[in-house]
GROMACS .gro file of C-alpha atoms in nm:
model
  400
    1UNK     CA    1  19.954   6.933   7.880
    2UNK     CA    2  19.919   7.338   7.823
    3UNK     CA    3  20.098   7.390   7.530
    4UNK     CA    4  20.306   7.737   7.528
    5UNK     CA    5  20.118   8.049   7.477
    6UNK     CA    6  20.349   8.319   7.597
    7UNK     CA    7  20.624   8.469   7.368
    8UNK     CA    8  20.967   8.234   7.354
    9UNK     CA    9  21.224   8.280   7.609
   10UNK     CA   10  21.569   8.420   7.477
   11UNK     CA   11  21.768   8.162   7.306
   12UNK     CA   12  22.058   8.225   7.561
   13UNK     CA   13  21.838   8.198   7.886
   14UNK     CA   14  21.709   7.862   7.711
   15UNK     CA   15  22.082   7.728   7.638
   16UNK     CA   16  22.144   7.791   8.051
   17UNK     CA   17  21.892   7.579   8.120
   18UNK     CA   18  21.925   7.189   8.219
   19UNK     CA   19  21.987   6.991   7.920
   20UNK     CA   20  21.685   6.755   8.033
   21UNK     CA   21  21.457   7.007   8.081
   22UNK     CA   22  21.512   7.169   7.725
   23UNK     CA   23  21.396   6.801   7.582
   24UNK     CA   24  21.095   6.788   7.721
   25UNK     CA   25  20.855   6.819   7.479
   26UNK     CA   26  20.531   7.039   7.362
   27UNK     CA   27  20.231   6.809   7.410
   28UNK     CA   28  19.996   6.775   7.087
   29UNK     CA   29  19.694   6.731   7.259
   30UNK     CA   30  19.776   7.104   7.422
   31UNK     CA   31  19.859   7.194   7.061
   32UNK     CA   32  19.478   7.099   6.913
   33UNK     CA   33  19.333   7.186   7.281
   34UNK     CA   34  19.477   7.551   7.294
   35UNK     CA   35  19.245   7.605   6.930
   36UNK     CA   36  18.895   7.524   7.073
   37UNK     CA   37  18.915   7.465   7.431
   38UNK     CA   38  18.706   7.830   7.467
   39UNK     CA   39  18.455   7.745   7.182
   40UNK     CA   40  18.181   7.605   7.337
   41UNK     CA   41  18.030   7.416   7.037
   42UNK     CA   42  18.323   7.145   7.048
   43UNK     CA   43  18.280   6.804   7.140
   44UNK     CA   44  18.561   6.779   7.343
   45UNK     CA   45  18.725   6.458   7.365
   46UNK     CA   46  19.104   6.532   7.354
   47UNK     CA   47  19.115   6.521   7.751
   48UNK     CA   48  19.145   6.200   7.917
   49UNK     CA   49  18.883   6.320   8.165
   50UNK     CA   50  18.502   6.245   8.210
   51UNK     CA   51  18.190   6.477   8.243
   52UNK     CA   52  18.036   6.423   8.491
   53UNK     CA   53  18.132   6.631   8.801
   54UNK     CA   54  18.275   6.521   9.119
   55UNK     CA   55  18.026   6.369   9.345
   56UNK     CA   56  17.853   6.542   9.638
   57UNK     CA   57  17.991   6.323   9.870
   58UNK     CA   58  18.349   6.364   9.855
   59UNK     CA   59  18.278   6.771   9.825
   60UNK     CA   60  18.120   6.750  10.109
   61UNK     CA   61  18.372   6.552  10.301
   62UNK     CA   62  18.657   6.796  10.226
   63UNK     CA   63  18.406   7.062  10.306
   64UNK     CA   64  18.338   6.904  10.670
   65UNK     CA   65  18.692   6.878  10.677
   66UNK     CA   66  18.775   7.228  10.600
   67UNK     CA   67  18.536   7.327  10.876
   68UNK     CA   68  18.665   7.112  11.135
   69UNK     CA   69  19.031   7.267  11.059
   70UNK     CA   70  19.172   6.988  10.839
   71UNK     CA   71  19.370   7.271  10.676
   72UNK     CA   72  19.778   7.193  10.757
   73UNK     CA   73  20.064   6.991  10.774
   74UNK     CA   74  20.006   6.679  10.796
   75UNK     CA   75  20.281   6.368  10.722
   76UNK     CA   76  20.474   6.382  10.394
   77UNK     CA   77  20.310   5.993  10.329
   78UNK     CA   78  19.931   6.127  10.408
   79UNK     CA   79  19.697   6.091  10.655
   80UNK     CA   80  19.714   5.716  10.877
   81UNK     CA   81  19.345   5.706  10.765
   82UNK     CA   82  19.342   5.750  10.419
   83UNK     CA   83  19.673   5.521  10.380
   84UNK     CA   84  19.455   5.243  10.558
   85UNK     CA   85  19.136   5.313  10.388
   86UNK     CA   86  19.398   5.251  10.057
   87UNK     CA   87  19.473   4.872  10.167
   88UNK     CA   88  19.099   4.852  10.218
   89UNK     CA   89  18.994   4.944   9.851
   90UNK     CA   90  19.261   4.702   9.740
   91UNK     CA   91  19.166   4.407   9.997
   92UNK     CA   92  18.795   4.408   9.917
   93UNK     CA   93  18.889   4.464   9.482
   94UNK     CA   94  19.179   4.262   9.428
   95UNK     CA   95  19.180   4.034   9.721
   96UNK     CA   96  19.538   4.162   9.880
   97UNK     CA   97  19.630   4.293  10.188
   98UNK     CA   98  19.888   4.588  10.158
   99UNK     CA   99  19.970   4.747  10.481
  100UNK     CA  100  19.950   5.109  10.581
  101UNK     CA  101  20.299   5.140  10.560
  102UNK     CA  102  20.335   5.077  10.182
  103UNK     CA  103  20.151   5.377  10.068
  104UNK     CA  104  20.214   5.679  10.008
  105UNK     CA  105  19.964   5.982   9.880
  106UNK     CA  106  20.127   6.169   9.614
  107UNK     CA  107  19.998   6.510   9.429
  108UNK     CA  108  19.750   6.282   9.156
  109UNK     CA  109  19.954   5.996   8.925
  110UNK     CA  110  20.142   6.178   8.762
  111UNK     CA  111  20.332   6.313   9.092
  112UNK     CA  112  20.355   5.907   9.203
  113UNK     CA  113  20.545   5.789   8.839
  114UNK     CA  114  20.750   6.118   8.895
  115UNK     CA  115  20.878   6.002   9.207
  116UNK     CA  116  20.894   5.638   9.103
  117UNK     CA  117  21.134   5.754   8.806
  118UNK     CA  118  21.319   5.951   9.111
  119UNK     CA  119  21.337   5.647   9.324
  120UNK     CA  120  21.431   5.362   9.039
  121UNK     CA  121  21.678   5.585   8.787
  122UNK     CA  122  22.015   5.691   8.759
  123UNK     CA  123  22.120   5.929   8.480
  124UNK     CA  124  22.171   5.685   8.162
  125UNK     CA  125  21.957   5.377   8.277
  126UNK     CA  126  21.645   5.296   8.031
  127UNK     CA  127  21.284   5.173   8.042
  128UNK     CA  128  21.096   4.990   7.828
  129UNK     CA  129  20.776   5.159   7.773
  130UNK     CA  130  20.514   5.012   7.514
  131UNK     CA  131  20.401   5.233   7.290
  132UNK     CA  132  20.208   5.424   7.170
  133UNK     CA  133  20.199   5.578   7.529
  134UNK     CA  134  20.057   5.899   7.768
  135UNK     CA  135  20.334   6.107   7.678
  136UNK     CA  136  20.438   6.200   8.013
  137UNK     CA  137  20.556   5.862   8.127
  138UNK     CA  138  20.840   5.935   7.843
  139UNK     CA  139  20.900   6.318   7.981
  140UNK     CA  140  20.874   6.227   8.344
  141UNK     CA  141  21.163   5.932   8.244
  142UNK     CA  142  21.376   6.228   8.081
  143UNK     CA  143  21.336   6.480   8.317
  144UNK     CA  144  21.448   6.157   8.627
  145UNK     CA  145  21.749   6.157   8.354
  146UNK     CA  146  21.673   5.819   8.228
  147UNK     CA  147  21.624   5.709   7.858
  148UNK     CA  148  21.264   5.590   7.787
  149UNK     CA  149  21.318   5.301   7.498
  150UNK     CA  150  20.992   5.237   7.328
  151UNK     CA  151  20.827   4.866   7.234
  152UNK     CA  152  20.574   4.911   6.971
  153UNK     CA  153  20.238   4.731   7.063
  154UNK     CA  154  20.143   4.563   6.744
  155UNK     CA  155  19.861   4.626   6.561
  156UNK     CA  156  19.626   4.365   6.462
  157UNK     CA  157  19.380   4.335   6.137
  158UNK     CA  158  19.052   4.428   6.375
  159UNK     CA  159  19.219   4.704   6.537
  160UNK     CA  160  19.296   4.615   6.830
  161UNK     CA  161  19.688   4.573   7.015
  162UNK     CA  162  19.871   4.340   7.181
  163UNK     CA  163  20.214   4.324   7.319
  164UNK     CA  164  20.384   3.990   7.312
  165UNK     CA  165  20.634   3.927   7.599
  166UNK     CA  166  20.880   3.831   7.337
  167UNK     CA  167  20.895   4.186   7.233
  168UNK     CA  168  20.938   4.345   7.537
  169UNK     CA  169  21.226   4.109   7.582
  170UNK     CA  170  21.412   4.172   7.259
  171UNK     CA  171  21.454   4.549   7.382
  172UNK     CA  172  21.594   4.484   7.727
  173UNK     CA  173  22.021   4.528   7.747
  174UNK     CA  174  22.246   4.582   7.978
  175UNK     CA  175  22.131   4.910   8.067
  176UNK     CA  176  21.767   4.811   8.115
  177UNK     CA  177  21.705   4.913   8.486
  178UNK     CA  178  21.274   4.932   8.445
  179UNK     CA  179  21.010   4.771   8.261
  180UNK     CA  180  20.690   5.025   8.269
  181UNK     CA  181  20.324   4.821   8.213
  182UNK     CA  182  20.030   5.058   8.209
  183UNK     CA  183  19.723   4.825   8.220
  184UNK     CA  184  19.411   4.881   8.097
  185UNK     CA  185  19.649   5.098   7.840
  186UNK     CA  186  19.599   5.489   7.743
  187UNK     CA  187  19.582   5.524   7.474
  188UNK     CA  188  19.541   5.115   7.335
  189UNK     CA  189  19.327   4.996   7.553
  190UNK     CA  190  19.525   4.695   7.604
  191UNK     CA  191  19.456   4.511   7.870
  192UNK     CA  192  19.749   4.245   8.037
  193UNK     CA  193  19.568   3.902   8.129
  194UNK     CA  194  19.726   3.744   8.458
  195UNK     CA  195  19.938   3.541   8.293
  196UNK     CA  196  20.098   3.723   8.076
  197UNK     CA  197  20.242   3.907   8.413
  198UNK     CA  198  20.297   3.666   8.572
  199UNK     CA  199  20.531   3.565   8.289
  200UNK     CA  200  20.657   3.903   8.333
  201UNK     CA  201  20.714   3.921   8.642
  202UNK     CA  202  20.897   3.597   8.672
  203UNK     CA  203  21.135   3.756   8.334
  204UNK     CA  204  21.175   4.076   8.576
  205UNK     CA  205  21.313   3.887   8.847
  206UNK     CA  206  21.565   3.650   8.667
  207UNK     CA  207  21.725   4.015   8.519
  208UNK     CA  208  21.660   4.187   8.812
  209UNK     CA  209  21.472   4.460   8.710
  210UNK     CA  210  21.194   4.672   8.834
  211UNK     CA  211  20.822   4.641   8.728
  212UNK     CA  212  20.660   5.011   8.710
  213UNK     CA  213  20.281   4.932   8.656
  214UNK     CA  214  20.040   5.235   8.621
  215UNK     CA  215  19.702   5.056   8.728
  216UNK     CA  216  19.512   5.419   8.705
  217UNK     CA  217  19.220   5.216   8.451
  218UNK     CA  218  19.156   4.906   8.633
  219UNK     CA  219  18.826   4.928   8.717
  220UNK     CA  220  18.720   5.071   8.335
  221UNK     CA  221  18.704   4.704   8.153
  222UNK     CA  222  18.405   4.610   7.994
  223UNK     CA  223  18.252   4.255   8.046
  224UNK     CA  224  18.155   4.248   8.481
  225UNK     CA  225  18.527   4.249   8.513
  226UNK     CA  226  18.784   4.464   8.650
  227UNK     CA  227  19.143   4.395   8.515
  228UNK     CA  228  19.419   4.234   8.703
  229UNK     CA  229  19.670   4.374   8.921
  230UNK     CA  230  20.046   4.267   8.951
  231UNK     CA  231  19.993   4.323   9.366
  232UNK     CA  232  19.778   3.957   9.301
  233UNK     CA  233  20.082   3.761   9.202
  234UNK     CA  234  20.379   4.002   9.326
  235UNK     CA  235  20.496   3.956   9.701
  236UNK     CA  236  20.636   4.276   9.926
  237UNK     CA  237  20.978   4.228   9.866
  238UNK     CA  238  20.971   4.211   9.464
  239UNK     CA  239  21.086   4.548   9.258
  240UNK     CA  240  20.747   4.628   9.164
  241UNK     CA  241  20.613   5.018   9.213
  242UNK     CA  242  20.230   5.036   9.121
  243UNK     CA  243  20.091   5.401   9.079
  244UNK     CA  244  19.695   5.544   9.061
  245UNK     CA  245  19.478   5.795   9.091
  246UNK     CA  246  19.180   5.957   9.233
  247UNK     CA  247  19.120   6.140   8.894
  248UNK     CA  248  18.935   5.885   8.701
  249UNK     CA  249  18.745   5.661   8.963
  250UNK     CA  250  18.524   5.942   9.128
  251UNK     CA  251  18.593   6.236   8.885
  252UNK     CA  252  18.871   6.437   9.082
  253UNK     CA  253  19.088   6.538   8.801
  254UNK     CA  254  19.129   6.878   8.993
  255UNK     CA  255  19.149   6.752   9.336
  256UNK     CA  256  19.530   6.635   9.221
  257UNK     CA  257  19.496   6.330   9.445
  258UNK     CA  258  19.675   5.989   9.374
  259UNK     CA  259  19.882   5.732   9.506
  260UNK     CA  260  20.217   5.441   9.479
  261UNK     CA  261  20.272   5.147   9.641
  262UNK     CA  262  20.610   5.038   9.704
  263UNK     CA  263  20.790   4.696   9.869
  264UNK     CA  264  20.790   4.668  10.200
  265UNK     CA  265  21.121   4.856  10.405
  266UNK     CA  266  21.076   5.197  10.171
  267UNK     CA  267  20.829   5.405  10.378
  268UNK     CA  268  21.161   5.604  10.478
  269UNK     CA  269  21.258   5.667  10.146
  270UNK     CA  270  20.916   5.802   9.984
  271UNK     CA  271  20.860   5.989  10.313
  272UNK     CA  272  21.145   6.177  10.213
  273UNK     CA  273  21.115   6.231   9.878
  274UNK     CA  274  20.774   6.336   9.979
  275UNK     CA  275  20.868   6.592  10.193
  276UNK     CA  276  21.135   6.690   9.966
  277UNK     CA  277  20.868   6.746   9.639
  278UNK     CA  278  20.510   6.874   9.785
  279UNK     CA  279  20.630   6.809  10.161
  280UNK     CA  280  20.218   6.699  10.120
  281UNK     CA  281  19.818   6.734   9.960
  282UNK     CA  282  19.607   6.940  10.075
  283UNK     CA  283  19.477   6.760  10.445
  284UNK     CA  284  19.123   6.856  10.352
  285UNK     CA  285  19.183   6.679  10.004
  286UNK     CA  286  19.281   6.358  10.184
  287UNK     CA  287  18.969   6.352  10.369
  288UNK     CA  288  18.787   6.357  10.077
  289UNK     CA  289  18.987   6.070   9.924
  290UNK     CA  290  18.898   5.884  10.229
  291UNK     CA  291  18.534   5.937  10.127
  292UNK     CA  292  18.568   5.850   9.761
  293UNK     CA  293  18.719   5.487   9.891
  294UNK     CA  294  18.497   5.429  10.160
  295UNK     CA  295  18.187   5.516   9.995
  296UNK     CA  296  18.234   5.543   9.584
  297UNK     CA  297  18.212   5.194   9.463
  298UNK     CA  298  17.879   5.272   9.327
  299UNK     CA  299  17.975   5.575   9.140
  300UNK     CA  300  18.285   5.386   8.993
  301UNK     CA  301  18.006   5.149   8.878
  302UNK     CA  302  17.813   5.405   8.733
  303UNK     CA  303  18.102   5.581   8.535
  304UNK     CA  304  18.171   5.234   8.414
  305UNK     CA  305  17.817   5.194   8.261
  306UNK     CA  306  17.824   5.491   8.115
  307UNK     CA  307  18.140   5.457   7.945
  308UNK     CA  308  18.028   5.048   7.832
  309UNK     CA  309  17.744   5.279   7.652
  310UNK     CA  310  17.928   5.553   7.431
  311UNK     CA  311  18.166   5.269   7.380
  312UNK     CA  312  17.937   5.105   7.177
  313UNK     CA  313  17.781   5.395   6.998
  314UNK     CA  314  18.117   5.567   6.910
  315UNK     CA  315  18.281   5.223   6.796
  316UNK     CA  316  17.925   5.101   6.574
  317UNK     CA  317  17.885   5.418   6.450
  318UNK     CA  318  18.239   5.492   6.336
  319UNK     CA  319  18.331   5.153   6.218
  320UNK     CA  320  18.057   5.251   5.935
  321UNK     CA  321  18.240   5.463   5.797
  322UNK     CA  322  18.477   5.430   5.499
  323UNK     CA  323  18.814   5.423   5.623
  324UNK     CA  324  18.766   5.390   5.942
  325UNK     CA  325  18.900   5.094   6.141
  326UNK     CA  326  18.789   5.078   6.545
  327UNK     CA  327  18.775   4.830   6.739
  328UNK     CA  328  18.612   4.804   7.130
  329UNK     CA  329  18.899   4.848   7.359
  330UNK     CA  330  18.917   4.596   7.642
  331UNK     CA  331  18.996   4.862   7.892
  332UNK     CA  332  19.073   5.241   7.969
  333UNK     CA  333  18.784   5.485   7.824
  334UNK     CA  334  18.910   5.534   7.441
  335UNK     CA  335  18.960   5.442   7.105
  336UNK     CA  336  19.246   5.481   6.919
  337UNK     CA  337  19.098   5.496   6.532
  338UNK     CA  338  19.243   5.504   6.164
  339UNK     CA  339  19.055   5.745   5.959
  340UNK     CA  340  19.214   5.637   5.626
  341UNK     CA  341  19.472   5.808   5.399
  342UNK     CA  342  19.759   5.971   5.431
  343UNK     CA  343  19.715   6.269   5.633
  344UNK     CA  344  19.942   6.307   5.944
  345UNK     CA  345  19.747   6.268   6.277
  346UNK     CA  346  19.811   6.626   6.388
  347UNK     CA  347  19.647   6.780   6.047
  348UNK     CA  348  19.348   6.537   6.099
  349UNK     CA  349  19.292   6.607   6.450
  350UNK     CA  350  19.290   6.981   6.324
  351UNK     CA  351  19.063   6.921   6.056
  352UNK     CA  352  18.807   6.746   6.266
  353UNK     CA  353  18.811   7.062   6.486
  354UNK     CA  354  18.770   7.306   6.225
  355UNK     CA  355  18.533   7.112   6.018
  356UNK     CA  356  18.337   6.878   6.282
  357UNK     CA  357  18.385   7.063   6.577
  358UNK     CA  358  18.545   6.781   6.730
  359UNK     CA  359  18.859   6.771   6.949
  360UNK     CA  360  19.062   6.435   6.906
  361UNK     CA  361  19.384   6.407   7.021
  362UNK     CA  362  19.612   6.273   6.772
  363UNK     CA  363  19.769   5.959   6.783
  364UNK     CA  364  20.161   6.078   6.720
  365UNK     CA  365  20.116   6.301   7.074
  366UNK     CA  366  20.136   5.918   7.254
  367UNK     CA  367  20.470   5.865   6.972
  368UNK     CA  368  20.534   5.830   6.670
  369UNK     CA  369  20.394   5.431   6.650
  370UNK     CA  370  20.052   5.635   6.679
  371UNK     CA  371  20.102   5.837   6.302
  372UNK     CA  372  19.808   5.720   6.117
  373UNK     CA  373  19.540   5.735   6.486
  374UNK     CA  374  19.354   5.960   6.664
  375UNK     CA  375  19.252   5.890   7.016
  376UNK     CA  376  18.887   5.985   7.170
  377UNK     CA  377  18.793   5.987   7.504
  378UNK     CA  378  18.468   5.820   7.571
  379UNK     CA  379  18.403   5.925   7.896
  380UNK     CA  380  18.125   6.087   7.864
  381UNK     CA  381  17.754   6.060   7.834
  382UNK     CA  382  17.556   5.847   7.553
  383UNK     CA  383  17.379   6.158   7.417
  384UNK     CA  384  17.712   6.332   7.399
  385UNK     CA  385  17.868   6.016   7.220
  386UNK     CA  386  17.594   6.048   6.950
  387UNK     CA  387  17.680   6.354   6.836
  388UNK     CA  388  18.036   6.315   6.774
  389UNK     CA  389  17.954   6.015   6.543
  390UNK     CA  390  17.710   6.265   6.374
  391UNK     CA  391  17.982   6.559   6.333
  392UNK     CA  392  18.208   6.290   6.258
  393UNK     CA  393  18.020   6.111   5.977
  394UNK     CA  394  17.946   6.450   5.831
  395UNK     CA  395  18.288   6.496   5.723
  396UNK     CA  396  18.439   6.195   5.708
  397UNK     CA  397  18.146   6.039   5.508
  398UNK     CA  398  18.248   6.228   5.225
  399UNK     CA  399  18.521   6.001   5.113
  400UNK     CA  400  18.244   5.753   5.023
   0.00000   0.00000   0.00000
């Protein structure tokens, strides 16, 4: 997300490198992080990342397990435990029974879509990918050398999205290999009810395509819910690849701990590619995962609650403001918000920094359907929530 910092790179050492990896592009969130991430009177909320730290618990566990020599090799698909504690969580939240040997423990999410774009493309072959979007599901597509073709969610009067089917089949063609669903949705919020996968799923298997679904939000909906999963309706020999995370559940971020679930028959192949990419996590990190599963329901509940509350207090207190339009998300921990006129989403996002003390991310870092929105991150506490309406109203109040 760093954007660059150190002086360019000769133009002819940048010409030798790979085509792909020149086209990867400079993330603005780095861009407006990189001006006030060392000022410490910014409310930062450019970061999809909470405050609170990690729990005790899980440091503890990976500090028992440092102790007790937990500290090499271990398989390229992580621990036997900590794959079985996996179809644990997912029997007792979602009511299906994975098996050990569909998991595999990658280096946090963004390591398991990496190696799902390694496993599903060919050079040439696209993905639908609604947007706007996290911007590295696009550069981890490019970099896999496939061609990330973007479905604009639409954007209703209240503010919030949606994403009818009959969009995302308009885009497919013949070179179509992936449809990619991240639900709960960063940046949107959008949320996909069970039926409308289950419509999907039966359009992905009449074309033969592969369902990537990033399910890192699931548990952040707001209403005693948690959203659904396609493992509910898919069976183990369907194209589907789910992804997730450690980071957001129990506040590991920096532990750089996630996971994918593939069909059934593929252990071989991610074992491999496994091997082949971080050979594996840290073994002392996997016993803490084990921990977070095992005993961090509660704390998901808690992070939960306290994102429900500066929810409300960002979206009421905003909404009040004249040209503004929020709505409540369904899921994920932000808002995506129009702040009026007709100044591009990078200047705003600066503005608010220089003038508010505020870091937003802007809304064309997820694409350019997001010109026009800035996204805040709302995981953090009530107090903190209060004062970024405050900043916020103090300079965007003016226009009144």
């Amino acid at each position: 997300m760093a954007a660059s910092l150190a002086p360019a790179a000769p133009a002819d050492l940048v010409d030798a490198l790979s085509a792909r990896i020149q086209g990867i592009g400079t993330s603005q969130i780095g861009l407006v992080a990189d001006r006030g991430r060392d000022d410490p009177e910014v409310v930062k909320l450019w970061i999809g990342e909470g405050d609170l730290p990690t729990p005790p618990f899980i440091v503890e566990a990976a500090h028992r397990a440092m102790l007790a020599g937990h500290t090499r090799y271990t398989t390229s698909l992580g621990l036997p435990a900590l794959r079985a504690a996996l179809g644990a969580y997912h029997a007792r939240h979602w009511g299906v029974e994975i098996p050990p040997d569909r998991f595999a423990v990658t280096a946090g999410g963004m390591n398991a879509i990496m190696q799902a774009a390694q496993v599903l493309l060919e050079p040439g072959d696209e993905i639908i990918i609604p947007s706007p979007a996290w911007p590295n599901l696009r550069e981890a597509v490019r970099i896999a050398g496939g061609v990330p073709v973007t479905v604009p969610y639409r954007r209703l009067p209240d503010g919030r999205f949606a994403l009818p089917l009959a969009d995302i089949e308009a885009a497919l063609t013949p070179r179509t290999r992936v449809i990619m669903i991240n639900s709960p949705s960063n940046p949107t919020g959008w949320t996909m009810p069970l039926a409308e996968m289950t419509a999907l799923r039966d359009l992905a298997r009449d074309r033969g395509l592969w369902i990537l679904s990033d399910e890192v939000y699931a548990h952040f909906t707001y209403g005693n819910r948690i959203a659904p999963s396609f493992l509910q309706i898919c069976t183990e020999d369907d194209r589907l690849i789910v992804t997730n995370t450690f980071s957001k559940n129990w506040a590991m971020t920096g532990w750089r701990a996630g996971w994918v679930i593939y069909p059934r028959g593929l252990a071989p192949t991610f074992a491999k590619l496994g091997q082949y990419s971080t050979t594996s996590i840290s073994t002392f990190v996997q016993h803490a995962c084990i921990a977070a599963l095992e005993e961090g329901d509660g704390f998901i509940r808690t992070m939960v609650d306290r994102c429900a509350e500066a929810r409300s207090i960002l979206v009421d207190g905003l909404s009040r403001l004249p040209g503004v339009t929020v709505a409540p998300p369904d899921g994920a921990f932000y808002l995506m918000a129009r702040m009026g006129g007709d100044e591009p989403s990078l200047d705003l996002a600066l503005r608010l920094l220089r003038e508010a003390k505020v870091g937003v991310a802007p809304g064309t870092a997820f694409g350019p359907e997001g010109e026009g929105l800035v996204r805040i991150c709302f995981a953090i506490s009530p107090a903190l929530a209060r004062e970024a309406v405050a900043r916020l109203s103090s300079v965007l109040g003016r226009a009144g």
